[in-house]
Short mmCIF file of C-alpha atoms in Angstrom, two decimals:
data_model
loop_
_atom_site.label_atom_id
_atom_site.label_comp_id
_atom_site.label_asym_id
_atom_site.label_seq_id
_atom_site.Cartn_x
_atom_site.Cartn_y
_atom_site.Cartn_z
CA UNK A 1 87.48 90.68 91.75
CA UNK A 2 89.58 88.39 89.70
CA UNK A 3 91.75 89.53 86.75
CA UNK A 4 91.02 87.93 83.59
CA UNK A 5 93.91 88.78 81.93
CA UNK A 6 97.60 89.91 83.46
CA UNK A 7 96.66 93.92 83.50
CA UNK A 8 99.56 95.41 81.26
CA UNK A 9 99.28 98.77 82.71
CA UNK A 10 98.92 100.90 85.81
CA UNK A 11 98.50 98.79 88.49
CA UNK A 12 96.91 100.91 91.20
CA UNK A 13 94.52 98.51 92.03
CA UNK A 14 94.98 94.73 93.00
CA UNK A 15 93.61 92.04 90.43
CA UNK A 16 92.22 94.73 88.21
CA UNK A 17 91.00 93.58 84.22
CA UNK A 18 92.64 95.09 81.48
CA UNK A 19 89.58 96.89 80.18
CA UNK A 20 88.92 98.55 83.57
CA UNK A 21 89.77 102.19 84.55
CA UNK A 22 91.59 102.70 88.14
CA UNK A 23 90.34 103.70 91.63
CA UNK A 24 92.51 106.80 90.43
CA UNK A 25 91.15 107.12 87.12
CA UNK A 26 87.34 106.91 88.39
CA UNK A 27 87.52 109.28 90.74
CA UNK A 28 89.19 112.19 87.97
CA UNK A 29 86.00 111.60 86.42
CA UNK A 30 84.57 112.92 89.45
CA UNK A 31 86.49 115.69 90.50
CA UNK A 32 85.94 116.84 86.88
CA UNK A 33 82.46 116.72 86.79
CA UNK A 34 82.24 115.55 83.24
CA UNK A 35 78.95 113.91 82.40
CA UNK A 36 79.51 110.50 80.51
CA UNK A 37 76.86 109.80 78.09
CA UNK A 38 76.94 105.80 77.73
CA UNK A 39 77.19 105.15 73.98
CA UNK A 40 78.17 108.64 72.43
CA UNK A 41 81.99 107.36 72.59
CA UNK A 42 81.04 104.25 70.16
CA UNK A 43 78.65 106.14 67.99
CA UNK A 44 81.93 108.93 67.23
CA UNK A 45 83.84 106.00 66.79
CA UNK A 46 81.87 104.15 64.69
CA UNK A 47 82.26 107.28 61.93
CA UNK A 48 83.97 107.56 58.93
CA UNK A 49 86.96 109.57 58.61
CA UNK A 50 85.91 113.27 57.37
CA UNK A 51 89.44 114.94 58.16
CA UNK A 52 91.86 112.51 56.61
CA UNK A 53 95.24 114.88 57.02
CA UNK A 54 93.74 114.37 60.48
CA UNK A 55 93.71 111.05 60.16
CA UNK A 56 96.80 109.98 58.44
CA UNK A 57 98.71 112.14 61.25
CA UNK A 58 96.89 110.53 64.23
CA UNK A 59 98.43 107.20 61.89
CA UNK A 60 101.79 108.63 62.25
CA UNK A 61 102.14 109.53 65.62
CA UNK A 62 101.07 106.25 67.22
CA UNK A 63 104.36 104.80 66.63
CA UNK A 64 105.88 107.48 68.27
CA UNK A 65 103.82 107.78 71.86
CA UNK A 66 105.57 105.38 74.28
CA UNK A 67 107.48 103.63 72.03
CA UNK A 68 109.14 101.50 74.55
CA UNK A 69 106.18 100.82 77.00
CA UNK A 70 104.79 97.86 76.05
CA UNK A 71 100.93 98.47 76.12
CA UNK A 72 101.93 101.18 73.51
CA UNK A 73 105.07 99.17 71.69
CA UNK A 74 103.61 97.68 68.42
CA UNK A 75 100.82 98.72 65.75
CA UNK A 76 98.80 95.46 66.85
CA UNK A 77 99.26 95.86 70.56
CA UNK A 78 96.24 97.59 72.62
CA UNK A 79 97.57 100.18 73.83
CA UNK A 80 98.19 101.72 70.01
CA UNK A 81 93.99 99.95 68.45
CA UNK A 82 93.04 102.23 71.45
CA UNK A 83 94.85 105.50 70.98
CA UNK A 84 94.20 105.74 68.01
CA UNK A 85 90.38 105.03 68.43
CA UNK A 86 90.26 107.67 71.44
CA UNK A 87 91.96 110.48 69.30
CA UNK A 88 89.51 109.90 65.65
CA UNK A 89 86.77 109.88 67.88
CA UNK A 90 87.52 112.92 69.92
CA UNK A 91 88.41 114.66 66.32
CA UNK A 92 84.80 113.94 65.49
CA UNK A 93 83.43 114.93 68.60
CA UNK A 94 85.21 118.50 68.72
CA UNK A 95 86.24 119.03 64.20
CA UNK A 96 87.48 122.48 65.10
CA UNK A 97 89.94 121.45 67.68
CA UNK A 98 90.69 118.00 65.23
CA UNK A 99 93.90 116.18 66.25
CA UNK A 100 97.35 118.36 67.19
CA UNK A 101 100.54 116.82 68.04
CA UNK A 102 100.83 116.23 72.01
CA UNK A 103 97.04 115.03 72.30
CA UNK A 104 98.52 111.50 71.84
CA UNK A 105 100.71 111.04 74.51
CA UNK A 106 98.31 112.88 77.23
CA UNK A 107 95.91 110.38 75.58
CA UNK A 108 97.86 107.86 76.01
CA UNK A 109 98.35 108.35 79.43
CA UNK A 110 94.91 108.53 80.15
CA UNK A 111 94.56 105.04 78.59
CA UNK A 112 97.75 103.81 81.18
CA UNK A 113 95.13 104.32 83.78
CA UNK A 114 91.30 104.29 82.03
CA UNK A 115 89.31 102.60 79.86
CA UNK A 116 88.97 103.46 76.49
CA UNK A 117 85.80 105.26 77.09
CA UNK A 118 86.53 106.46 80.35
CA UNK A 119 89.82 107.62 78.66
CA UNK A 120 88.00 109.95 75.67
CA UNK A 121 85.99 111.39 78.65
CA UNK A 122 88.87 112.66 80.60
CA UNK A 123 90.28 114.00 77.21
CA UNK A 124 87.31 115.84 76.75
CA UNK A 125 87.24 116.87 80.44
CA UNK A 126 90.90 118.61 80.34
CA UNK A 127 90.16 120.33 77.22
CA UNK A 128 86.53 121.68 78.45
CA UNK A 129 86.84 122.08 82.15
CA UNK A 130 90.45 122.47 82.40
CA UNK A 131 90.47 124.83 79.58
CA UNK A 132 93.18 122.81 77.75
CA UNK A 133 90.93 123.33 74.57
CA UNK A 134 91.92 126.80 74.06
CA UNK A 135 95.33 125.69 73.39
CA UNK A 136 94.55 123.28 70.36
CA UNK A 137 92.60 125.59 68.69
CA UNK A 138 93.84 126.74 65.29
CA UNK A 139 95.84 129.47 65.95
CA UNK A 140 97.09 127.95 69.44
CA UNK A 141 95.54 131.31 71.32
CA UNK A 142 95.63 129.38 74.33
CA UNK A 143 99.22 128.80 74.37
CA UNK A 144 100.56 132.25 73.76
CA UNK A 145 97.91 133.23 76.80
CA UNK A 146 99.46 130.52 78.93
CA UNK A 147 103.52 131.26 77.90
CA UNK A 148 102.26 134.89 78.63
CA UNK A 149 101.25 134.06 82.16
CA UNK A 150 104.97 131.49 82.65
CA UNK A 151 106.73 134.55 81.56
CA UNK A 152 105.08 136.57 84.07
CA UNK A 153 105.57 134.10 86.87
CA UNK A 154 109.56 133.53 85.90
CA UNK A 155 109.65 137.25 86.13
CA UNK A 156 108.27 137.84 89.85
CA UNK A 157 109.64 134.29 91.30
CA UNK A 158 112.83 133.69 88.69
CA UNK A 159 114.36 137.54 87.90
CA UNK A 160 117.92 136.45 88.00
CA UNK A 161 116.58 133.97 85.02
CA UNK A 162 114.19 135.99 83.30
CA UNK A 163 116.92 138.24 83.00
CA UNK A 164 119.42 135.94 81.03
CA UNK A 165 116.48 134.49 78.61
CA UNK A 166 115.44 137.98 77.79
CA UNK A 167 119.18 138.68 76.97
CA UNK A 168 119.83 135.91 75.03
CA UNK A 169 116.58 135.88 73.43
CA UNK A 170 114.95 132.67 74.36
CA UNK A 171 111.31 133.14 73.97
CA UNK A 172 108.91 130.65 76.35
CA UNK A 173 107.24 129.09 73.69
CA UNK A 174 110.60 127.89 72.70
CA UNK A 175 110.67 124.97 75.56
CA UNK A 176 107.28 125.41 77.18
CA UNK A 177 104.94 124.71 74.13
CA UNK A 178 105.23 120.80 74.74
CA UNK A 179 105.01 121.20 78.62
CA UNK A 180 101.62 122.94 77.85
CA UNK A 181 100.42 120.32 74.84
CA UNK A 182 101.09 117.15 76.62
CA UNK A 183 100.59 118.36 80.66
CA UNK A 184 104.59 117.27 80.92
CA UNK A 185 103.43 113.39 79.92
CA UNK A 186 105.85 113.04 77.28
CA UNK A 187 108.93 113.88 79.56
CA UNK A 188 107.82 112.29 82.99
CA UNK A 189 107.94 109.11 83.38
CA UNK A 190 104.89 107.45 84.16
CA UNK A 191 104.81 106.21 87.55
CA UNK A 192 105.51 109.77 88.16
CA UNK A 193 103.65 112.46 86.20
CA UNK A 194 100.47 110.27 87.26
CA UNK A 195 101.30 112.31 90.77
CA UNK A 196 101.38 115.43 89.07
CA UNK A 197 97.99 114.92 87.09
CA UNK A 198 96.69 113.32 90.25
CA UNK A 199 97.57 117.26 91.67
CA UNK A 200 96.41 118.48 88.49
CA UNK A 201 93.13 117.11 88.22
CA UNK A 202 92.92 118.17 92.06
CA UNK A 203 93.98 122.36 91.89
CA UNK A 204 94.51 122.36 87.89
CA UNK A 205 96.82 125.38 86.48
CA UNK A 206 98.26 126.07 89.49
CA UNK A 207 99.99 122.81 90.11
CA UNK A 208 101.01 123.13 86.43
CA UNK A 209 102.72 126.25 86.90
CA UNK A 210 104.52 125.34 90.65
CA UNK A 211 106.02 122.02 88.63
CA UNK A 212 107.23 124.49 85.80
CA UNK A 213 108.52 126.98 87.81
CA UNK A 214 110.15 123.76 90.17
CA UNK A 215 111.99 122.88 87.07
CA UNK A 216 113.10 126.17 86.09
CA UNK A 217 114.28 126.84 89.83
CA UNK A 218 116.48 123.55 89.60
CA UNK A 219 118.07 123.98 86.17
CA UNK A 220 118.39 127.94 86.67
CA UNK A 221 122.43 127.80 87.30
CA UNK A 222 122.80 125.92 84.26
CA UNK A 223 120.53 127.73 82.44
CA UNK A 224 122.18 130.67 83.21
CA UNK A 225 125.57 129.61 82.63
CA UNK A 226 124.74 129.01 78.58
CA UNK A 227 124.50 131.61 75.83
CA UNK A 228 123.13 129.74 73.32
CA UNK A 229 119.36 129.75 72.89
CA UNK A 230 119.69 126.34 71.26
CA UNK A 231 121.34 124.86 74.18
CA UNK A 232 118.96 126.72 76.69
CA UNK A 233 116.05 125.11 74.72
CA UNK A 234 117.73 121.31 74.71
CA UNK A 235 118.18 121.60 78.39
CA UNK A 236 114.87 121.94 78.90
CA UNK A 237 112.86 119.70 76.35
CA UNK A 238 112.72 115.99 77.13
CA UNK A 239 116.30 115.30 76.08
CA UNK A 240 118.95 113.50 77.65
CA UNK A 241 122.31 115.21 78.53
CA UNK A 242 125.17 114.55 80.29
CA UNK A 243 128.72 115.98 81.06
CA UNK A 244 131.79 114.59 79.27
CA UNK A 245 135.25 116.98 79.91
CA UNK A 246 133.20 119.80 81.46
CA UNK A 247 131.21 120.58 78.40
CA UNK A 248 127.50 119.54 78.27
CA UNK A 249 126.32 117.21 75.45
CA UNK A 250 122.77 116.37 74.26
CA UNK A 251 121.33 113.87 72.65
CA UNK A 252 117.77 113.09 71.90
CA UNK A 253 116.22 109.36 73.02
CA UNK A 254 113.64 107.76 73.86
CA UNK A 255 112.90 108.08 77.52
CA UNK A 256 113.20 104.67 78.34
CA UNK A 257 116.03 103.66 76.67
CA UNK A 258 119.27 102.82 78.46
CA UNK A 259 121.87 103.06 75.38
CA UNK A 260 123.20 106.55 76.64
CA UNK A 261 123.34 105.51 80.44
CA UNK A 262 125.12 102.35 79.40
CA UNK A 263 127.95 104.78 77.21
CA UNK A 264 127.93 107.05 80.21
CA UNK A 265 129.05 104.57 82.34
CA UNK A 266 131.78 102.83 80.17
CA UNK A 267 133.09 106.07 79.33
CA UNK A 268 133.92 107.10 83.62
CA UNK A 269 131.54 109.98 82.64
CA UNK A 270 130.00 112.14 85.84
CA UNK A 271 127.01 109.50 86.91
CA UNK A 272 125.49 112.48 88.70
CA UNK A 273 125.10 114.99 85.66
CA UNK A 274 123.78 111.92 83.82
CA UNK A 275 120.31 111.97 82.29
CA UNK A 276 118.26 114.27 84.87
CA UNK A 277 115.34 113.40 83.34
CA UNK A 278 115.33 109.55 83.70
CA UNK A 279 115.46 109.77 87.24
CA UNK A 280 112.20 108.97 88.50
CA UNK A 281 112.90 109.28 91.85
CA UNK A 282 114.22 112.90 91.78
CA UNK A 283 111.02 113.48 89.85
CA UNK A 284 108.98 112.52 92.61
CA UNK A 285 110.72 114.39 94.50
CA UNK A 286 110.44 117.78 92.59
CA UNK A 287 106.44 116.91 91.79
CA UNK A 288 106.22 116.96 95.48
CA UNK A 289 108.54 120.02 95.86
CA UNK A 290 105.94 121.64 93.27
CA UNK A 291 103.08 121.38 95.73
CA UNK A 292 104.75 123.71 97.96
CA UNK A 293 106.16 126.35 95.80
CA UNK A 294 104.86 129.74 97.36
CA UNK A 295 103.30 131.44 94.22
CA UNK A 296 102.96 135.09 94.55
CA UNK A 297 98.86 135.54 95.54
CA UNK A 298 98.50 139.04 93.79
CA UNK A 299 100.08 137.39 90.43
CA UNK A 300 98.73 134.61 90.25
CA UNK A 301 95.10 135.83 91.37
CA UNK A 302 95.52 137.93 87.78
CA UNK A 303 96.67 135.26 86.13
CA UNK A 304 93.47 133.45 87.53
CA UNK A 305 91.39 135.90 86.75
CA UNK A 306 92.61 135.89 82.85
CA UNK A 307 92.38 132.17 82.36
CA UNK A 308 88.55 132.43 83.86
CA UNK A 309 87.54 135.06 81.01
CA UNK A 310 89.18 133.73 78.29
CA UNK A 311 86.74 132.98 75.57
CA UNK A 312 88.45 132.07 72.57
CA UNK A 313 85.42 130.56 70.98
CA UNK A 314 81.80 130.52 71.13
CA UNK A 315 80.63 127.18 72.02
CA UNK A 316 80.86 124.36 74.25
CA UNK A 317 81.76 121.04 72.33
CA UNK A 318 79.93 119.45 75.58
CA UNK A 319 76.68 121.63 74.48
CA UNK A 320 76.73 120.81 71.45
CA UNK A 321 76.59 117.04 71.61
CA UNK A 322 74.13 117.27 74.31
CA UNK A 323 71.22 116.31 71.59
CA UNK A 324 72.99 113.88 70.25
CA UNK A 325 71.56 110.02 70.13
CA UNK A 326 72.20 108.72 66.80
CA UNK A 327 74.66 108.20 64.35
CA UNK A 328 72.78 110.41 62.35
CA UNK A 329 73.48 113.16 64.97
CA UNK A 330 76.90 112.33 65.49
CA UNK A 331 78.00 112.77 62.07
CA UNK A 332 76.04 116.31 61.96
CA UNK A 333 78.64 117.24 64.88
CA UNK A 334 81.56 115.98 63.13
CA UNK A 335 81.03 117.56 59.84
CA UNK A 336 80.55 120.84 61.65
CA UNK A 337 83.22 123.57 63.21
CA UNK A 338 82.61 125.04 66.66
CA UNK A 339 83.88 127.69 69.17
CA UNK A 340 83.99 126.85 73.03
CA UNK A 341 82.27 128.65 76.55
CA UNK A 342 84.15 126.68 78.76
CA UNK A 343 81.25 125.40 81.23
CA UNK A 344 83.93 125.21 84.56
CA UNK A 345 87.58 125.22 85.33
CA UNK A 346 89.81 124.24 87.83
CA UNK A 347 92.63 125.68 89.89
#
């Protein structure tokens, strides 16, 4: 098949159009089991705006989602027309989840590899069958569940750690809450958290956890070295740091940008200390590390067990649209709140 147009992002397939999803891509469909209704993307689109803090926020943050990827760079390029479509709609389709900060960039990566509609699907298939819904709720029950569980696991495979955060005070939620929001898409870069969702997608939380614990496990001596929650925290949010005289420094940048290597550099600073988290090779490496990480059975099979009977809500957002055919319909769903049974999950 020939490309119509140069393809502008993933390119995991040869000659592929712009407004086709991936081999990849198609095949998460699958393994999720999501049922794609042709058409109920466009009619949700096609709405008006019922929410618009909602809206004017989803506004805001498309600036701010891959601002140095091209696909994603400017308010006219296609990347941004189609986030931004993908996130009102799916605020329409589930009102009582609405839009929360970190939807956009696992959105966004979703569009890196899908089409727009095939895109909204696999949104609505991580927060349904991958229970990621639970987390955006109002309230964010979800996410204290979830940091309850990472606190457990740095406790049985991490004690030497868990120790020194429970000292110093440096509650999980402090650092974790974007890991769990945006699946660790807005601090990998691309080429390589598309292995971990690849893994994800495939064995679901517990590949999450193994990467999260793999991170911990590699950034534990410096962890434990600091005192200072603040510091603790900066280490491990997607921030740059580097070493200058011994002492570690931090500044916040965009992922992609080179300023700080470049003043590393000119300033003899230690190259190896320099900005762990640009290396996309050494995240490769630690995604694959991740696969591997020996979780403890009994722990994790209660951990399992929790996620599976968490019911934070009522009903399924997938249920719910299930009658839906019109626009008519579709605006009945978006005008109304609902709770979630999560129909399957995935480890």
């Amino acid at each position: 098949m020939e490309a119509s147009t140069k393809r502008s992002r993933c390119t995991c397939d040869d000659q592929l159009s712009e407004d086709v999803s991936c081999s990849m891509s198609r095949r998460w469909l699958l393994q999720a089991g999501v049922e794609v209704r042709p058409g109920l993307y466009q009619l949700f689109v096609g709405l008006p705006s019922y929410d618009k803090d909602c809206s004017h926020q989803i506004g805001l943050d498309l600036g701010r989602t891959f601002p140095n990827v091209p696909f994603f760079k400017d308010p006219e390029s296609p990347g941004q027309t189609m986030l931004g479509r993908v996130l009102l709609a799916y605020s329409r389709y589930d009102p009582r989840v609405g839009y929360v900060q970190g939807m956009n960039f696992l959105t966004a990566f979703l569009l890196w590899h899908a089409s727009e509609e095939d895109a909204f699907w696999l949104l609505v298939a991580l927060m349904e069958s991958f229970r990621l819904r639970s987390i955006f709720l109002p309230g964010f029950p979800g996410l204290a569940l979830q940091c309850a569980h990472l606190s457990k696991l740095i406790q049985t495979h991490l004690p030497h750690l868990y120790r020194h955060m429970t000292n110093v005070e440096c509650d999980i939620q402090m650092f974790a809450t974007d890991w769990f929001f945006t699946l660790f898409t807005s601090m990998v870069p691309l080429t390589a958290v598309t292995l971990f969702m690849d893994d994800f997608f495939t064995r679901g939380w517990k590949s999450f956890f193994q990467l999260a614990l793999t991170i911990l496990s590699k950034l534990q001596s410096d962890l434990i070295q600091l005192d200072d929650v603040g510091a603790m925290v900066q280490l491990l949010k997607p921030m740059r740091h580097y070493r200058c005289n011994g002492d570690v420094t931090f500044q916040f940048v965009y992922l992609d940008d080179v300023s700080l290597v470049s003043a590393a550099i000119d300033a003899n600073r230690e190259l190896s200390d320099v900005l762990w988290l640009e290396d996309e090779h050494m995240w490769v490496v630690w995604i694959r590390e991740a696969c591997l990480f020996p979780l403890d059975a009994t722990v994790f099979a209660s951990i399992l067990d929790s996620i599976m009977n968490y019911v934070p809500d009522a009903e399924s957002s997938m249920n719910r649209v299930k009658g839906v055919s019109s626009a008519r319909d579709a605006h009945t769903v978006a005008q109304s709140g609902s709770g979630n049974v999560l129909p399957k999950i995935r480890f």
